[in-house]
PDB file of C-alpha atoms and ligand atoms in Angstrom:
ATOM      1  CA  UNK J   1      -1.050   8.649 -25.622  1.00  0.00           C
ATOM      2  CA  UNK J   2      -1.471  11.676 -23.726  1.00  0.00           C
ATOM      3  CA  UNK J   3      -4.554  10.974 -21.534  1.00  0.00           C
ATOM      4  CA  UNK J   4      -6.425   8.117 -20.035  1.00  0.00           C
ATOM      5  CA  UNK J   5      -9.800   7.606 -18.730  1.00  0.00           C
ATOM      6  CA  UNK J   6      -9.936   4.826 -15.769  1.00  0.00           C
ATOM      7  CA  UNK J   7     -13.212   3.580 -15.310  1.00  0.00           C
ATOM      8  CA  UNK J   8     -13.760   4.118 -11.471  1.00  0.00           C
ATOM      9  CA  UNK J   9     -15.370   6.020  -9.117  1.00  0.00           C
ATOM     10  CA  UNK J  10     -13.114   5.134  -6.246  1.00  0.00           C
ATOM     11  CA  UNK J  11     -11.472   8.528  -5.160  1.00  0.00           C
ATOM     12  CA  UNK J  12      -8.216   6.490  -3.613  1.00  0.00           C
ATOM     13  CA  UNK J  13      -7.799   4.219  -6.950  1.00  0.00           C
ATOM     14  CA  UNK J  14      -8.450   7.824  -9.036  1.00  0.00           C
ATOM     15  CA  UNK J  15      -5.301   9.618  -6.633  1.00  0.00           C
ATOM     16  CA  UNK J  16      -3.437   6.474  -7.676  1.00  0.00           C
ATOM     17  CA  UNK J  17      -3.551   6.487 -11.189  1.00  0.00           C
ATOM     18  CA  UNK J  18      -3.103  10.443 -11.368  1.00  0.00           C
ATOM     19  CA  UNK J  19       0.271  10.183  -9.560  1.00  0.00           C
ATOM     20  CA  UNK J  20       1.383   7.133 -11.381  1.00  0.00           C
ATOM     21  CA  UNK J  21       0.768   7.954 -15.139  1.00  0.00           C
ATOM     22  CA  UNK J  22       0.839  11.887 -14.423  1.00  0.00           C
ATOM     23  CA  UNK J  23       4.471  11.661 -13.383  1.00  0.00           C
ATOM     24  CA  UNK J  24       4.741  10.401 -17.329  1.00  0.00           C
ATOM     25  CA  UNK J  25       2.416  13.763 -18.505  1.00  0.00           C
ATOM     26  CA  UNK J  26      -0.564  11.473 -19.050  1.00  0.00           C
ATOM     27  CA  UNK J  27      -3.330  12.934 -17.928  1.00  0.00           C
ATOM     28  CA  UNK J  28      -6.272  10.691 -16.317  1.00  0.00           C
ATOM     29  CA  UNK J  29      -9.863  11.234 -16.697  1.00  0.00           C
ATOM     30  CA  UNK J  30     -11.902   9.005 -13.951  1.00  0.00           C
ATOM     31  CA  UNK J  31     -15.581   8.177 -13.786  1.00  0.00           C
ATOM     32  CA  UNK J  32     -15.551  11.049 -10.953  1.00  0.00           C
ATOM     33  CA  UNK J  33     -15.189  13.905 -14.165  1.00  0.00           C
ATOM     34  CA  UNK J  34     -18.204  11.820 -15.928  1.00  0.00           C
ATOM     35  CA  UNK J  35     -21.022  12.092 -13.059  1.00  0.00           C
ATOM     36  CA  UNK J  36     -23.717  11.037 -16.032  1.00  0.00           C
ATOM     37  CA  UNK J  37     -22.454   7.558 -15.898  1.00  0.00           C
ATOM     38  CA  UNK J  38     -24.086   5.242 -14.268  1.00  0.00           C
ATOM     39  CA  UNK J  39     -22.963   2.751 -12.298  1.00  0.00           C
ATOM     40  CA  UNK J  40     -21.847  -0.692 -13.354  1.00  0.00           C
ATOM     41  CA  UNK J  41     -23.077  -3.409 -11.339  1.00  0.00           C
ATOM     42  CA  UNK J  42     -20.443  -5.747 -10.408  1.00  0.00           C
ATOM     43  CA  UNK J  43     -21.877  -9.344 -10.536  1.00  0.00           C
ATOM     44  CA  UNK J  44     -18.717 -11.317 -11.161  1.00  0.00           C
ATOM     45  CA  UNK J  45     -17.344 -13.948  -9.192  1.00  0.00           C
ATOM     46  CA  UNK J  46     -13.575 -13.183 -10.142  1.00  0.00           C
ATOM     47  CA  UNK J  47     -11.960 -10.127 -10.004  1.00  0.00           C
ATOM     48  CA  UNK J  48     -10.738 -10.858 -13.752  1.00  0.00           C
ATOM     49  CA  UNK J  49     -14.876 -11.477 -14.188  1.00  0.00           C
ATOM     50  CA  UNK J  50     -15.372  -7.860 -12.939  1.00  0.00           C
ATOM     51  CA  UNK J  51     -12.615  -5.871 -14.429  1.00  0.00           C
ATOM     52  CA  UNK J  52     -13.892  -6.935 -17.811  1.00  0.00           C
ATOM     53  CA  UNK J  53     -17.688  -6.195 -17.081  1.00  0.00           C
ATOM     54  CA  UNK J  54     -16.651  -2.977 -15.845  1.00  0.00           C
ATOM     55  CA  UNK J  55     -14.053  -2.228 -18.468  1.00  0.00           C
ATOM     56  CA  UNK J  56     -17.066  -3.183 -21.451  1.00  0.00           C
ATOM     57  CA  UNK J  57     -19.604  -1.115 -20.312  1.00  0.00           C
ATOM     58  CA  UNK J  58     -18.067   1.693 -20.093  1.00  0.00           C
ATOM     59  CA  UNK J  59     -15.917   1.305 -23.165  1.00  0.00           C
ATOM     60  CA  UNK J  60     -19.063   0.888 -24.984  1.00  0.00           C
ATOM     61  CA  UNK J  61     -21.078   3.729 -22.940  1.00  0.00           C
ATOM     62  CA  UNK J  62     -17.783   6.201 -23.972  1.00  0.00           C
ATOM     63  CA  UNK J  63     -17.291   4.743 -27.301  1.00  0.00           C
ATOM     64  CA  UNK J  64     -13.727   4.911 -25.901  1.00  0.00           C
ATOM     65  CA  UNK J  65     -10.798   2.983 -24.717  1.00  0.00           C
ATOM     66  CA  UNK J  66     -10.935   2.891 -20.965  1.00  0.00           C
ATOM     67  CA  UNK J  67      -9.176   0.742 -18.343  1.00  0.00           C
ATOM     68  CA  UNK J  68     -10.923  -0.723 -15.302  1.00  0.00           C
ATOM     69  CA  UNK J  69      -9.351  -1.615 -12.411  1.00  0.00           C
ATOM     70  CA  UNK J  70     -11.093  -4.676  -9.762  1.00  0.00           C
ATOM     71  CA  UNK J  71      -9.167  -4.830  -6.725  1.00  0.00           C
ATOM     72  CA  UNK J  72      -9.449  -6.564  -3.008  1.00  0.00           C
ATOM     73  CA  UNK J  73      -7.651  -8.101  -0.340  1.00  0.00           C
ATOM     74  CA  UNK J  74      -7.660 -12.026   0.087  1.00  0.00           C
ATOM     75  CA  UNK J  75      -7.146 -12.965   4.054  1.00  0.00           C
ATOM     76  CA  UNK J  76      -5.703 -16.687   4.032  1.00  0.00           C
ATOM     77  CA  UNK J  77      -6.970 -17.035   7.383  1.00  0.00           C
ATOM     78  CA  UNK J  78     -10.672 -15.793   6.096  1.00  0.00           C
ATOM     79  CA  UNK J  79     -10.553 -18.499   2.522  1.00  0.00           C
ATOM     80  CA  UNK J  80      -9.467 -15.769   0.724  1.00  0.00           C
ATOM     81  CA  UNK J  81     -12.719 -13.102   1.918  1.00  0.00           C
ATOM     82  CA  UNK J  82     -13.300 -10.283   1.396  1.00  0.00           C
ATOM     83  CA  UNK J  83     -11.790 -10.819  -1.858  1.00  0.00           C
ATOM     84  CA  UNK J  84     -14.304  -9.331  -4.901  1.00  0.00           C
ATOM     85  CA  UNK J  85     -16.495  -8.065  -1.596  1.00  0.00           C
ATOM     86  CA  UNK J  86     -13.802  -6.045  -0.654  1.00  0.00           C
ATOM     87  CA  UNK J  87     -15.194  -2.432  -1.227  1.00  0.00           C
ATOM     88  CA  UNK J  88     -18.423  -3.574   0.250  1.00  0.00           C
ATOM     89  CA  UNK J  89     -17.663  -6.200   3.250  1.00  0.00           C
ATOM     90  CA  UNK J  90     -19.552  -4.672   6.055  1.00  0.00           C
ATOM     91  CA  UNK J  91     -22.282  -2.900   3.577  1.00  0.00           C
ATOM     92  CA  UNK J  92     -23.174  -1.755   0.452  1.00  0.00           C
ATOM     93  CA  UNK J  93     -22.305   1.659   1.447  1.00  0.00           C
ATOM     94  CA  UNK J  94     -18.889   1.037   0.891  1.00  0.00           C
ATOM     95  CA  UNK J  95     -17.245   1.996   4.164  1.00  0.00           C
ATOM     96  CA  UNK J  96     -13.627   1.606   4.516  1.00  0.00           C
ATOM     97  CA  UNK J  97     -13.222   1.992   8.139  1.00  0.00           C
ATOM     98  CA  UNK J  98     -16.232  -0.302   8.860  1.00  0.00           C
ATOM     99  CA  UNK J  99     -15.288  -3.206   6.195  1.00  0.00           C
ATOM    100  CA  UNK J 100     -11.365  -3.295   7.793  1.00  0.00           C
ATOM    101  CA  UNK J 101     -13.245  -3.658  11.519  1.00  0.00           C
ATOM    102  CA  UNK J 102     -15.348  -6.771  10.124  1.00  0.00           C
ATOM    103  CA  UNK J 103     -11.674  -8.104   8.880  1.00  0.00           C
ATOM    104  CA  UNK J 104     -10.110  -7.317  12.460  1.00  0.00           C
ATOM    105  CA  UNK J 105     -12.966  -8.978  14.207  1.00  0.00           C
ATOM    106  CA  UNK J 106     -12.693 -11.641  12.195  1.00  0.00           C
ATOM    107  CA  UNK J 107      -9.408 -12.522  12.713  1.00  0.00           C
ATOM    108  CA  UNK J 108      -9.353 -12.198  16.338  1.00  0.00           C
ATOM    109  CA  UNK J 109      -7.677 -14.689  18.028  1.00  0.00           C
ATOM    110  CA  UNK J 110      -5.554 -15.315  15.061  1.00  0.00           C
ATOM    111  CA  UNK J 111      -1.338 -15.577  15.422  1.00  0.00           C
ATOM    112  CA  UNK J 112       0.439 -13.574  13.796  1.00  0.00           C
ATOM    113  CA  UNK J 113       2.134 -15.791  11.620  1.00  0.00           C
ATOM    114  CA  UNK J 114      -1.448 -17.071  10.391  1.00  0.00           C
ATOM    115  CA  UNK J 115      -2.593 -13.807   9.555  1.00  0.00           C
ATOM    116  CA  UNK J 116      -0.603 -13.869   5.941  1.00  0.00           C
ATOM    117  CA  UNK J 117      -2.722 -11.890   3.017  1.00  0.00           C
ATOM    118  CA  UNK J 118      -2.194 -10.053  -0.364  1.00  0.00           C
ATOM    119  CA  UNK J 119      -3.621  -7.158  -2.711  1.00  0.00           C
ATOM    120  CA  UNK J 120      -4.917  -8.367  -5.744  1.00  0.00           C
ATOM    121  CA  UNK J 121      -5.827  -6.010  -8.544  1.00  0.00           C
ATOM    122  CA  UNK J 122      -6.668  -6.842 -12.172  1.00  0.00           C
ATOM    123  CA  UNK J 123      -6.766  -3.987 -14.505  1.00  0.00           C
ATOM    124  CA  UNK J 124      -9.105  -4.841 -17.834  1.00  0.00           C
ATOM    125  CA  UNK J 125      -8.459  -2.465 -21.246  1.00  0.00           C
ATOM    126  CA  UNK J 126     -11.615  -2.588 -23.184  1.00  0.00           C
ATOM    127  CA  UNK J 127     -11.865  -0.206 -26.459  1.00  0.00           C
ATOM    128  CA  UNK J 128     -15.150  -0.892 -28.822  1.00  0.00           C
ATOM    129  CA  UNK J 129     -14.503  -3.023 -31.521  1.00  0.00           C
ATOM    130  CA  UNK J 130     -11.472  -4.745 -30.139  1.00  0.00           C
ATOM    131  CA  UNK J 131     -10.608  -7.802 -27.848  1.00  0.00           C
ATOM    132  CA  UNK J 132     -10.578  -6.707 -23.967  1.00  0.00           C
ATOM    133  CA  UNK J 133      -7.043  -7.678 -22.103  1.00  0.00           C
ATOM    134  CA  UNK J 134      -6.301  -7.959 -18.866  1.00  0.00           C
ATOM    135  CA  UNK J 135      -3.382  -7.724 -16.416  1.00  0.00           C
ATOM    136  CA  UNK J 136      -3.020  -8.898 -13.044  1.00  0.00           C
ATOM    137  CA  UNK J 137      -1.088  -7.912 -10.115  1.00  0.00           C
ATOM    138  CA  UNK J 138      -0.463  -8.944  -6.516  1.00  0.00           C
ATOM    139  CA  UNK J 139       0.839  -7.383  -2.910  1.00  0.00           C
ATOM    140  CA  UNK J 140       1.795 -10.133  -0.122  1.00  0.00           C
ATOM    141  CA  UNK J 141       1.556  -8.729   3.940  1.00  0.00           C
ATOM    142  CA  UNK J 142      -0.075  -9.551   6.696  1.00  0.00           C
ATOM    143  CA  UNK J 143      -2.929  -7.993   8.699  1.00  0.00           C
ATOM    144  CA  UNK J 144      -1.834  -6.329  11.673  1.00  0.00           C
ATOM    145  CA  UNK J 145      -4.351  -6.134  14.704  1.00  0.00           C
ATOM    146  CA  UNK J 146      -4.499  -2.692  15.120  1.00  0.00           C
ATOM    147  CA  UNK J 147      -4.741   0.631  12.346  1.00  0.00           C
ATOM    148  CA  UNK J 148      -1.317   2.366  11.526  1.00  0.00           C
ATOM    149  CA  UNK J 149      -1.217   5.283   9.306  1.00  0.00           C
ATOM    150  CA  UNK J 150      -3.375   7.391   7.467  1.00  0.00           C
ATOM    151  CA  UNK J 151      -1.904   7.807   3.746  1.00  0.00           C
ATOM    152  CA  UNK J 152      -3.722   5.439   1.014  1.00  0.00           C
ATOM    153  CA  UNK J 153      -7.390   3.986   1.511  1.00  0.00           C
ATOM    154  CA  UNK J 154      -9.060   0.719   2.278  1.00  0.00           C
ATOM    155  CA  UNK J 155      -7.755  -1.584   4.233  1.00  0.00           C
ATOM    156  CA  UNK J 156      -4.227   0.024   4.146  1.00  0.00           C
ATOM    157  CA  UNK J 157      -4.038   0.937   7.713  1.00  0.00           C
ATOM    158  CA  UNK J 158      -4.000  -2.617   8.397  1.00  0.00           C
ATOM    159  CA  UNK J 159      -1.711  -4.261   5.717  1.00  0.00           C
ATOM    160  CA  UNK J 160       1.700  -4.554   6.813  1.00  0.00           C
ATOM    161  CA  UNK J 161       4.188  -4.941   4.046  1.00  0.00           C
ATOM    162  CA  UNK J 162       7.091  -7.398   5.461  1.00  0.00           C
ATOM    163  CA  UNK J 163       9.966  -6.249   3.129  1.00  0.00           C
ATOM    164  CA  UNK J 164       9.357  -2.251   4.114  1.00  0.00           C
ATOM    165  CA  UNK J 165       8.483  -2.709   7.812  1.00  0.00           C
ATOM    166  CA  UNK J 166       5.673  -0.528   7.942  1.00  0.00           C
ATOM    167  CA  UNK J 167       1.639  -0.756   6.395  1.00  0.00           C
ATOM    168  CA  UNK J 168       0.452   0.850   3.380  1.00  0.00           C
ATOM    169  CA  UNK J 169      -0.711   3.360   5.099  1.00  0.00           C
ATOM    170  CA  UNK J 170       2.795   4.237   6.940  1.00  0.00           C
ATOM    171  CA  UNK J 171       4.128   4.701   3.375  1.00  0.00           C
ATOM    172  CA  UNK J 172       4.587   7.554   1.340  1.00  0.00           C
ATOM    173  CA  UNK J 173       2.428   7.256  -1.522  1.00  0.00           C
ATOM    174  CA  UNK J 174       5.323   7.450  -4.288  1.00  0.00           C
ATOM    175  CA  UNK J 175       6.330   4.110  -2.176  1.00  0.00           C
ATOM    176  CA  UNK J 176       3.110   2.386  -2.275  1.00  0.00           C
ATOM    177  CA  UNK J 177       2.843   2.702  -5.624  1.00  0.00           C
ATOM    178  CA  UNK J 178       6.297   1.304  -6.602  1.00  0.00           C
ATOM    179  CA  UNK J 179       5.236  -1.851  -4.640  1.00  0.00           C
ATOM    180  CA  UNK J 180       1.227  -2.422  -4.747  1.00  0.00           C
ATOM    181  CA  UNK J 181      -0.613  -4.619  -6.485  1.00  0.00           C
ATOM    182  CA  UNK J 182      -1.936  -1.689  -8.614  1.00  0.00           C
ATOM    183  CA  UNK J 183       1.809  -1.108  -9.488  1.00  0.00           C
ATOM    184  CA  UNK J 184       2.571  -4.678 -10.354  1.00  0.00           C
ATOM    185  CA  UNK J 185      -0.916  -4.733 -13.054  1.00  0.00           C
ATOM    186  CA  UNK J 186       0.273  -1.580 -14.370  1.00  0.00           C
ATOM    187  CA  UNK J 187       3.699  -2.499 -15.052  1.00  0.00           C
ATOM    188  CA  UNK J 188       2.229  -5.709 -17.083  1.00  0.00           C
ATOM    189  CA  UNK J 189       0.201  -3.290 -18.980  1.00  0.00           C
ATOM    190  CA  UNK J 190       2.568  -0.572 -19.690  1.00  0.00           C
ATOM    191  CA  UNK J 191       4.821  -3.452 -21.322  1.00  0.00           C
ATOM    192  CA  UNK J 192       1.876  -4.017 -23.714  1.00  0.00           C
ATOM    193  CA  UNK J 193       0.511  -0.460 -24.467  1.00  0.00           C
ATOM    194  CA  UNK J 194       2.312   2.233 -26.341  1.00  0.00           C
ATOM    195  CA  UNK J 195       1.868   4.551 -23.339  1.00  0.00           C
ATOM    196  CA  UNK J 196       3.795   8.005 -23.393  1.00  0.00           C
ATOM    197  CA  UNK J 197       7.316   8.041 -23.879  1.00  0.00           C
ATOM    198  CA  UNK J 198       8.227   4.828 -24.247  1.00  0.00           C
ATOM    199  CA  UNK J 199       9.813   5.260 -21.163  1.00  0.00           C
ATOM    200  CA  UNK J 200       7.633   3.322 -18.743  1.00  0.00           C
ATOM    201  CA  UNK J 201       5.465   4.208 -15.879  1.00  0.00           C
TER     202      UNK J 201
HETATM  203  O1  CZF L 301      -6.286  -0.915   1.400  1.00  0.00           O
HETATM  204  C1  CZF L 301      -6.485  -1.002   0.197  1.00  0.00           C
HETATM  205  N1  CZF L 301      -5.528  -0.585  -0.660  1.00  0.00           N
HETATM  206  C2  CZF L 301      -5.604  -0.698  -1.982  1.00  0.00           C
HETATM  207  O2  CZF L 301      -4.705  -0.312  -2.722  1.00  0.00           O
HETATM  208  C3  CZF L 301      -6.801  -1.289  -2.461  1.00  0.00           C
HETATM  209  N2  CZF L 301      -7.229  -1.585  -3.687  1.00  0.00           N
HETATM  210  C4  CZF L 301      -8.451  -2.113  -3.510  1.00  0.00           C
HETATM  211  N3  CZF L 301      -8.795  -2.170  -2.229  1.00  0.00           N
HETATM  212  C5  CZF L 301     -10.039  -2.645  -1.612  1.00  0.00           C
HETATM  213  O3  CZF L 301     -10.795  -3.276  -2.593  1.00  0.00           O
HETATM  214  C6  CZF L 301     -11.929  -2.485  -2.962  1.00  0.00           C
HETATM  215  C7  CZF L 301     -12.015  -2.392  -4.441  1.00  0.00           C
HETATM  216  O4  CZF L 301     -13.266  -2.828  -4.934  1.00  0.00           O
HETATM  217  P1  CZF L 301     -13.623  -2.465  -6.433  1.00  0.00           P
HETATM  218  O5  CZF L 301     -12.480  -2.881  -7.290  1.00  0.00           O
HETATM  219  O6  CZF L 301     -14.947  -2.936  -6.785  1.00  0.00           O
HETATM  220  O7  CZF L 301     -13.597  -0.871  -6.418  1.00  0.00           O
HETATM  221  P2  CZF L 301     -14.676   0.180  -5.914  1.00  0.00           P
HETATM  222  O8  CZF L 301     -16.040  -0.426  -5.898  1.00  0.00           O
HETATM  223  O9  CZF L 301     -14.187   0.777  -4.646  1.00  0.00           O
HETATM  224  O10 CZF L 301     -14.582   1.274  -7.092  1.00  0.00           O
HETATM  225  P3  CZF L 301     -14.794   1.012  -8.688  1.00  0.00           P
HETATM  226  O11 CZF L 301     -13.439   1.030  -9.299  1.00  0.00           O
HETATM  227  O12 CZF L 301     -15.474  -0.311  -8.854  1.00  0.00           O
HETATM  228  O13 CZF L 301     -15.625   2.160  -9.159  1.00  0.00           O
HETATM  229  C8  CZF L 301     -11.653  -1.118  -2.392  1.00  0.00           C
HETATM  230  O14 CZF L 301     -12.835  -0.396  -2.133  1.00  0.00           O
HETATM  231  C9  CZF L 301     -10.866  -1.452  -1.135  1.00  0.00           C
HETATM  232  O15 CZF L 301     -11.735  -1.875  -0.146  1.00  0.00           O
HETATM  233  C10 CZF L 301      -7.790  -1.667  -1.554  1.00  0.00           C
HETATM  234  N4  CZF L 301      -7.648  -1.512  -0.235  1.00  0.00           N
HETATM  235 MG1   MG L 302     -16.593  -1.538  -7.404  1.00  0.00          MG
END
């Protein structure tokens, strides 16, 4: 395999994927280099539910295999919210800085200790004709009260990865994606896809 096309039209999933499978000379194609596409609405309850809606219709739009990725952060604190509403918490606009200040506000108040979350990402790989598979992945932290750092997207600035002592967004990006939740789905699916070199992601 020596490209890719990932089914989103999220500019910070997009650098993601470049970086990751580019480092193994794949090449990645995102629904930013296919403007003509329309968008998918996302009217699953699950991210699983989404991936797979998202991964079918474009598979079948493309007549290609593609892989769609659903993604969000789960606040124990908040029930598990934004979850599936993460990209569009405070609006469907889609605004990162204003959906991670409905998060702080809503955990004002809250101790530290209480403030436990994870990344959750499901990738879906749909190709017509065959049986769509999915692979999940998670990233425990906690939400700090405060932004720190300005690498990565989303609620990064706020996630604050225990192990590594620093958010998301204090990370390089070669780091972040050794450890996120994108990292963890991928490594699932590279174990069941002949991708590249045999060598792994
Ligand atoms: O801080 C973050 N670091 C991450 O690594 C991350 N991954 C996902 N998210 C959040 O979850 C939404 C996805 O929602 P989502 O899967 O529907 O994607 P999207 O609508 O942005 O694009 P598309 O892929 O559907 O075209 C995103 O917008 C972000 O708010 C992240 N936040
Ligand atoms: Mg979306």
């Amino acid at each position: 395999m020596n490209e890719v096309i990932i089914a989103t039209k999220n500019k910070g999933k997009a650098k993601e994927f470049e970086r990751i499978f580019g480092s193994k000379g794949i090449q990645v194609k995102t629904l930013l280099d296919f403007p003509e596409i329309p968008d998918v609405e996302e009217t699953g309850l699950t991210f699983e539910e989404n991936a797979i809606i998202k991964a079918d219709a474009i598979a079948k739009l493309m007549g290609k295999m593609v892989i769609a990725d659903d993604s969000g952060l789960e606040v124990d604190a908040l029930e598990g919210r934004p979850g599936v509403y993460s990209a569009r918490y405070a609006g469907a606009e889609k605004n990162d800085s204003a959906n991670t200040e409905k998060v702080l506000q809503e955990l004002a108040g809250v101790l530290e200790r209480d403030r436990t979350a994870r990344f959750r990402c499901v990738l879906a790989v749909a190709a017509p004709g065959e049986k769509t598979v999915v692979y999940s992945g998670t990233c425990e932290g906690r939400i700090l009260t405060e932004p720190r750092g300005t690498n990565g997207f989303g609620y990064d600035p706020v996630f604050f990865v225990e192990g590594k002592g620093k958010t998301m967004a204090e990370l390089p990006p070669e780091e972040k994606n050794k450890i996120s939740h994108r990292a963890d789905a991928l490594k699932k699916l590279e174990k069941s896809l002949d991708l590249g070199n045999g060598e792994g992601l």
